[in-house]
Backbone as JSON Lines, residues from 0, in Angstrom:
{"i":0,"aa":"M","n":[0.82,-1.36,-0.13],"ca":[-0.21,-0.16,-0.02],"c":[0.92,1.24,-0.11]}
{"i":1,"aa":"P","n":[0.31,2.26,-0.92],"ca":[1.48,3.48,-0.74],"c":[1.23,4.32,0.31]}
{"i":2,"aa":"P","n":[2.21,5.02,0.81],"ca":[1.85,5.74,2.05],"c":[1.12,7.27,1.62]}
{"i":3,"aa":"D","n":[0.74,7.17,2.36],"ca":[-0.16,8.82,3.06],"c":[0.59,9.94,2.14]}
{"i":4,"aa":"L","n":[0.93,10.29,1.22],"ca":[1.45,11.39,1.15],"c":[1.53,12.86,1.73]}
{"i":5,"aa":"S","n":[-0.2,12.98,2.14],"ca":[-0.34,14.2,2.94],"c":[-0.05,14.24,4.37]}
{"i":6,"aa":"L","n":[0.09,12.81,4.78],"ca":[0.81,12.81,6.04],"c":[1.76,12.7,6.27]}
{"i":7,"aa":"V","n":[2.47,12.15,5.1],"ca":[4.6,12.3,5.34],"c":[4.66,13.82,4.74]}
{"i":8,"aa":"A","n":[3.84,14.82,4.38],"ca":[3.97,15.8,3.94],"c":[4.19,16.7,5.45]}
{"i":9,"aa":"S","n":[2.62,16.45,6.03],"ca":[3.19,17.15,7.65],"c":[4.55,16.58,8.63]}
{"i":10,"aa":"L","n":[4.51,15.69,8.25],"ca":[5.69,14.91,9.01],"c":[7.04,15.91,8.46]}
{"i":11,"aa":"L","n":[7.13,15.85,7.71],"ca":[8.14,16.9,7.07],"c":[8.57,18.0,7.11]}
{"i":12,"aa":"S","n":[6.72,19.12,7.44],"ca":[6.72,20.59,7.63],"c":[5.34,20.21,8.17]}
{"i":13,"aa":"P","n":[5.15,20.55,9.37],"ca":[4.07,20.72,10.56],"c":[3.07,21.92,10.06]}
{"i":14,"aa":"Q","n":[2.11,21.5,10.14],"ca":[1.32,22.22,8.97],"c":[1.29,22.87,7.77]}
{"i":15,"aa":"G","n":[1.97,21.96,7.07],"ca":[2.14,22.3,6.03],"c":[1.49,21.72,5.01]}
{"i":16,"aa":"R","n":[1.14,21.4,3.95],"ca":[0.31,20.8,2.82],"c":[0.73,20.36,1.81]}
{"i":17,"aa":"L","n":[0.2,19.5,1.27],"ca":[0.92,18.78,0.29],"c":[0.08,19.33,-0.7]}
{"i":18,"aa":"L","n":[0.89,20.36,-1.53],"ca":[0.27,20.54,-3.44],"c":[-0.3,19.85,-4.1]}
{"i":19,"aa":"R","n":[1.04,18.77,-4.4],"ca":[1.07,18.04,-5.74],"c":[2.23,16.93,-4.77]}
{"i":20,"aa":"S","n":[2.16,15.16,-5.86],"ca":[2.98,14.96,-6.18],"c":[3.09,14.13,-7.43]}
{"i":21,"aa":"W","n":[4.63,13.6,-7.76],"ca":[4.63,12.82,-8.7],"c":[5.54,12.07,-8.54]}
{"i":22,"aa":"N","n":[5.19,10.31,-9.12],"ca":[6.43,9.52,-9.42],"c":[7.51,10.15,-10.48]}
{"i":23,"aa":"L","n":[8.58,9.48,-9.86],"ca":[9.92,9.49,-10.74],"c":[10.62,8.54,-11.46]}
{"i":24,"aa":"T","n":[10.65,8.26,-12.57],"ca":[11.0,6.78,-12.88],"c":[12.33,6.79,-13.16]}
{"i":25,"aa":"G","n":[12.78,5.55,-13.52],"ca":[13.74,5.21,-13.89],"c":[14.84,4.36,-12.92]}
{"i":26,"aa":"G","n":[13.88,4.81,-11.71],"ca":[15.17,3.76,-10.56],"c":[14.12,2.16,-10.53]}
{"i":27,"aa":"M","n":[15.63,1.48,-10.3],"ca":[15.02,-0.09,-9.86],"c":[15.14,-0.44,-8.42]}
{"i":28,"aa":"S","n":[15.59,-0.02,-7.46],"ca":[16.01,-0.21,-6.06],"c":[14.93,0.41,-5.32]}
{"i":29,"aa":"A","n":[14.42,1.72,-5.64],"ca":[13.28,2.23,-4.84],"c":[12.21,2.73,-5.84]}
{"i":30,"aa":"Q","n":[10.88,3.39,-4.94],"ca":[9.99,4.07,-4.97],"c":[10.62,4.87,-4.81]}
{"i":31,"aa":"M","n":[10.35,5.98,-5.98],"ca":[10.77,7.69,-5.78],"c":[9.5,8.65,-6.1]}
{"i":32,"aa":"T","n":[9.11,9.25,-5.13],"ca":[8.14,10.27,-5.64],"c":[8.63,11.72,-5.18]}
{"i":33,"aa":"A","n":[8.42,12.17,-5.96],"ca":[8.64,13.93,-5.78],"c":[7.16,14.49,-5.2]}
{"i":34,"aa":"M","n":[7.41,15.5,-4.43],"ca":[6.55,16.09,-3.34],"c":[6.62,17.52,-3.19]}
{"i":35,"aa":"E","n":[6.11,18.26,-3.65],"ca":[5.41,20.0,-3.46],"c":[4.97,20.32,-2.05]}
{"i":36,"aa":"I","n":[5.09,20.71,-1.41],"ca":[4.65,21.38,-0.16],"c":[4.69,22.61,0.12]}
{"i":37,"aa":"E","n":[3.94,23.01,0.79],"ca":[3.39,24.47,1.09],"c":[3.73,24.43,2.27]}
{"i":38,"aa":"T","n":[4.85,25.57,2.54],"ca":[5.09,25.56,4.41],"c":[4.02,26.45,4.83]}
{"i":39,"aa":"P","n":[4.1,26.73,6.4],"ca":[3.22,27.74,7.18],"c":[3.33,29.02,6.43]}
{"i":40,"aa":"D","n":[4.33,29.29,6.11],"ca":[4.52,30.55,5.46],"c":[4.66,30.89,4.62]}
{"i":41,"aa":"G","n":[3.67,30.34,3.78],"ca":[3.51,30.16,2.45],"c":[4.88,30.0,1.66]}
{"i":42,"aa":"N","n":[5.58,29.76,1.58],"ca":[6.87,29.06,0.92],"c":[6.65,27.49,0.46]}
{"i":43,"aa":"R","n":[7.37,27.48,-0.75],"ca":[6.74,26.21,-1.53],"c":[8.31,25.66,-1.34]}
{"i":44,"aa":"T","n":[8.03,24.12,-1.17],"ca":[9.57,23.77,-1.58],"c":[9.25,21.73,-2.15]}
{"i":45,"aa":"C","n":[10.2,21.62,-2.34],"ca":[9.94,20.43,-3.39],"c":[10.88,19.42,-2.66]}
{"i":46,"aa":"C","n":[11.0,18.06,-2.5],"ca":[11.66,16.79,-2.08],"c":[11.13,15.63,-2.12]}
{"i":47,"aa":"V","n":[11.96,14.58,-2.19],"ca":[12.02,13.61,-3.05],"c":[11.73,12.12,-1.74]}
{"i":48,"aa":"L","n":[10.8,11.59,-1.88],"ca":[10.55,10.33,-0.6],"c":[11.19,9.02,-1.55]}
{"i":49,"aa":"R","n":[12.37,8.39,-0.89],"ca":[12.32,7.11,-1.21],"c":[12.61,6.42,-0.48]}
{"i":50,"aa":"C","n":[11.6,5.38,-1.02],"ca":[11.08,4.11,-0.03],"c":[12.04,2.47,-1.01]}
{"i":51,"aa":"P","n":[12.39,1.89,0.08],"ca":[13.22,0.98,-0.88],"c":[12.1,-0.03,-1.24]}
{"i":52,"aa":"G","n":[12.34,-0.8,-2.29],"ca":[11.98,-2.19,-3.08],"c":[12.36,-3.27,-2.24]}
{"i":53,"aa":"E","n":[11.23,-3.99,-2.26],"ca":[11.52,-5.67,-1.36],"c":[12.68,-6.42,-1.48]}
{"i":54,"aa":"A","n":[13.59,-6.1,-2.98],"ca":[14.54,-6.9,-3.33],"c":[16.1,-6.05,-2.62]}
{"i":55,"aa":"Q","n":[15.76,-4.75,-2.45],"ca":[16.7,-3.89,-1.84],"c":[16.61,-4.27,-0.15]}
{"i":56,"aa":"L","n":[15.2,-4.08,0.16],"ca":[15.25,-4.37,1.88],"c":[15.85,-5.98,1.94]}
{"i":57,"aa":"A","n":[15.3,-6.94,0.98],"ca":[15.74,-8.41,1.49],"c":[17.59,-8.82,1.27]}
{"i":58,"aa":"E","n":[18.22,-7.76,0.65],"ca":[19.2,-8.3,0.47],"c":[19.99,-6.87,1.9]}
{"i":59,"aa":"N","n":[19.47,-5.88,2.5],"ca":[19.98,-5.18,3.09],"c":[19.11,-4.33,4.02]}
{"i":60,"aa":"P","n":[18.28,-4.87,4.85],"ca":[17.1,-4.38,5.46],"c":[17.6,-2.64,6.53]}
{"i":61,"aa":"A","n":[18.58,-2.16,6.45],"ca":[19.08,-1.24,7.03],"c":[19.5,-0.42,5.35]}
{"i":62,"aa":"T","n":[19.35,-0.3,4.41],"ca":[19.78,-0.03,3.4],"c":[19.41,1.67,3.35]}
{"i":63,"aa":"I","n":[18.03,1.87,3.72],"ca":[17.59,3.36,3.58],"c":[18.44,4.08,4.87]}
{"i":64,"aa":"E","n":[18.05,3.24,6.43],"ca":[19.51,4.41,7.16],"c":[20.8,4.27,6.71]}
{"i":65,"aa":"N","n":[21.37,3.1,6.06],"ca":[22.61,3.53,5.36],"c":[22.78,4.72,4.59]}
{"i":66,"aa":"E","n":[21.7,4.76,3.49],"ca":[21.88,5.98,2.48],"c":[21.51,7.47,3.14]}
{"i":67,"aa":"Y","n":[21.09,7.21,3.93],"ca":[20.6,8.55,4.84],"c":[22.16,9.15,5.63]}
{"i":68,"aa":"R","n":[22.79,8.24,6.18],"ca":[23.63,8.65,6.79],"c":[25.4,8.69,5.52]}
{"i":69,"aa":"V","n":[25.07,8.35,4.58],"ca":[26.14,8.73,3.42],"c":[25.88,9.9,2.9]}
{"i":70,"aa":"L","n":[24.51,10.44,2.54],"ca":[24.01,11.54,2.45],"c":[24.88,12.8,3.25]}
{"i":71,"aa":"Q","n":[24.41,12.37,4.64],"ca":[24.43,13.41,5.63],"c":[26.52,13.45,5.81]}
{"i":72,"aa":"L","n":[27.0,12.89,5.37],"ca":[28.3,12.67,5.66],"c":[28.94,13.34,4.01]}
{"i":73,"aa":"G","n":[28.39,13.0,3.08],"ca":[28.78,13.71,1.83],"c":[28.2,15.07,2.34]}
{"i":74,"aa":"Q","n":[27.14,15.63,2.71],"ca":[26.93,17.0,3.09],"c":[27.63,17.65,3.77]}
{"i":75,"aa":"A","n":[28.31,17.17,4.67],"ca":[29.06,17.44,5.73],"c":[30.76,17.52,5.2]}
{"i":76,"aa":"L","n":[30.62,17.25,4.0],"ca":[32.27,17.2,3.34],"c":[32.28,18.18,1.9]}
{"i":77,"aa":"G","n":[30.62,18.66,1.53],"ca":[30.62,20.05,0.88],"c":[30.55,18.88,-0.8]}
{"i":78,"aa":"L","n":[30.13,17.81,-0.86],"ca":[29.64,16.86,-1.83],"c":[28.81,17.11,-2.81]}
{"i":79,"aa":"P","n":[28.63,17.22,-4.14],"ca":[27.44,17.44,-4.69],"c":[26.28,16.84,-4.66]}
{"i":80,"aa":"M","n":[25.24,16.39,-3.73],"ca":[24.94,15.55,-3.08],"c":[23.57,15.96,-2.89]}
{"i":81,"aa":"P","n":[21.96,15.81,-2.97],"ca":[20.84,15.69,-2.4],"c":[21.23,16.19,-0.64]}
{"i":82,"aa":"A","n":[20.49,16.52,-0.34],"ca":[20.98,16.79,1.03],"c":[19.69,15.89,1.99]}
{"i":83,"aa":"P","n":[19.84,14.96,3.09],"ca":[18.78,14.23,3.36],"c":[18.24,15.26,4.4]}
{"i":84,"aa":"L","n":[16.77,15.12,4.22],"ca":[15.97,15.76,5.39],"c":[15.43,15.03,6.65]}
{"i":85,"aa":"R","n":[15.28,14.21,6.09],"ca":[14.38,13.12,7.13],"c":[14.54,11.83,6.89]}
{"i":86,"aa":"L","n":[15.17,10.94,8.29],"ca":[14.6,9.47,7.85],"c":[13.33,9.1,8.66]}
{"i":87,"aa":"L","n":[12.48,8.67,7.72],"ca":[10.81,8.48,8.2],"c":[11.26,6.74,8.7]}
{"i":88,"aa":"L","n":[11.01,6.7,9.85],"ca":[10.6,5.3,9.91],"c":[9.41,4.31,10.03]}
{"i":89,"aa":"P","n":[9.18,2.94,9.84],"ca":[8.25,2.38,9.49],"c":[7.2,2.79,10.68]}
{"i":90,"aa":"S","n":[6.1,3.24,9.94],"ca":[5.09,3.33,11.37],"c":[3.43,3.13,10.77]}
{"i":91,"aa":"E","n":[2.35,3.6,11.36],"ca":[0.98,3.73,10.24],"c":[0.89,4.0,9.01]}
{"i":92,"aa":"V","n":[2.12,5.19,8.74],"ca":[1.65,5.9,7.59],"c":[2.44,4.93,6.97]}
{"i":93,"aa":"L","n":[4.13,4.66,7.04],"ca":[4.92,3.72,6.19],"c":[5.27,2.32,6.37]}
{"i":94,"aa":"P","n":[4.67,1.7,5.66],"ca":[5.33,0.41,5.98],"c":[6.8,0.02,6.17]}
{"i":95,"aa":"T","n":[7.64,0.75,5.62],"ca":[8.89,0.69,5.89],"c":[9.79,2.03,5.81]}
{"i":96,"aa":"A","n":[10.61,2.06,6.14],"ca":[11.55,3.3,6.54],"c":[11.69,4.0,5.15]}
{"i":97,"aa":"C","n":[11.69,5.12,4.71],"ca":[11.82,5.93,3.78],"c":[12.84,7.2,3.69]}
{"i":98,"aa":"L","n":[13.5,7.81,3.35],"ca":[13.9,8.73,3.4],"c":[13.55,9.84,2.56]}
{"i":99,"aa":"A","n":[13.59,11.15,3.37],"ca":[13.1,12.06,2.14],"c":[14.4,12.74,2.01]}
{"i":100,"aa":"M","n":[14.7,13.45,0.93],"ca":[15.7,14.42,0.76],"c":[15.52,15.4,-0.25]}
{"i":101,"aa":"E","n":[16.29,16.2,-0.8],"ca":[16.53,17.34,-1.63],"c":[15.63,17.01,-2.97]}
{"i":102,"aa":"Y","n":[14.8,17.96,-3.45],"ca":[15.09,17.59,-4.89],"c":[15.96,17.79,-5.99]}
């Protein structure tokens, strides 16, 4: 079951609202969804929700947590890569851990 993206948006920006979302194609190891969120101050921001696929989880159950840490380290080193925004742990909203990162 796909996550409720409105609830995911509220986790990323409390009192924010999801304006639109679209699937990103081309990936094989994860489901990637872009989200445009309006923040409480009226600004708009885009991010990507990356949720690992079954094969990726079977190979490494901590894959998304590892990717989050790699993105944090890359940002700290000044490497040109998306900034990790939040690691979302499995809950009633998300069946598996997912990573929110810059678009």
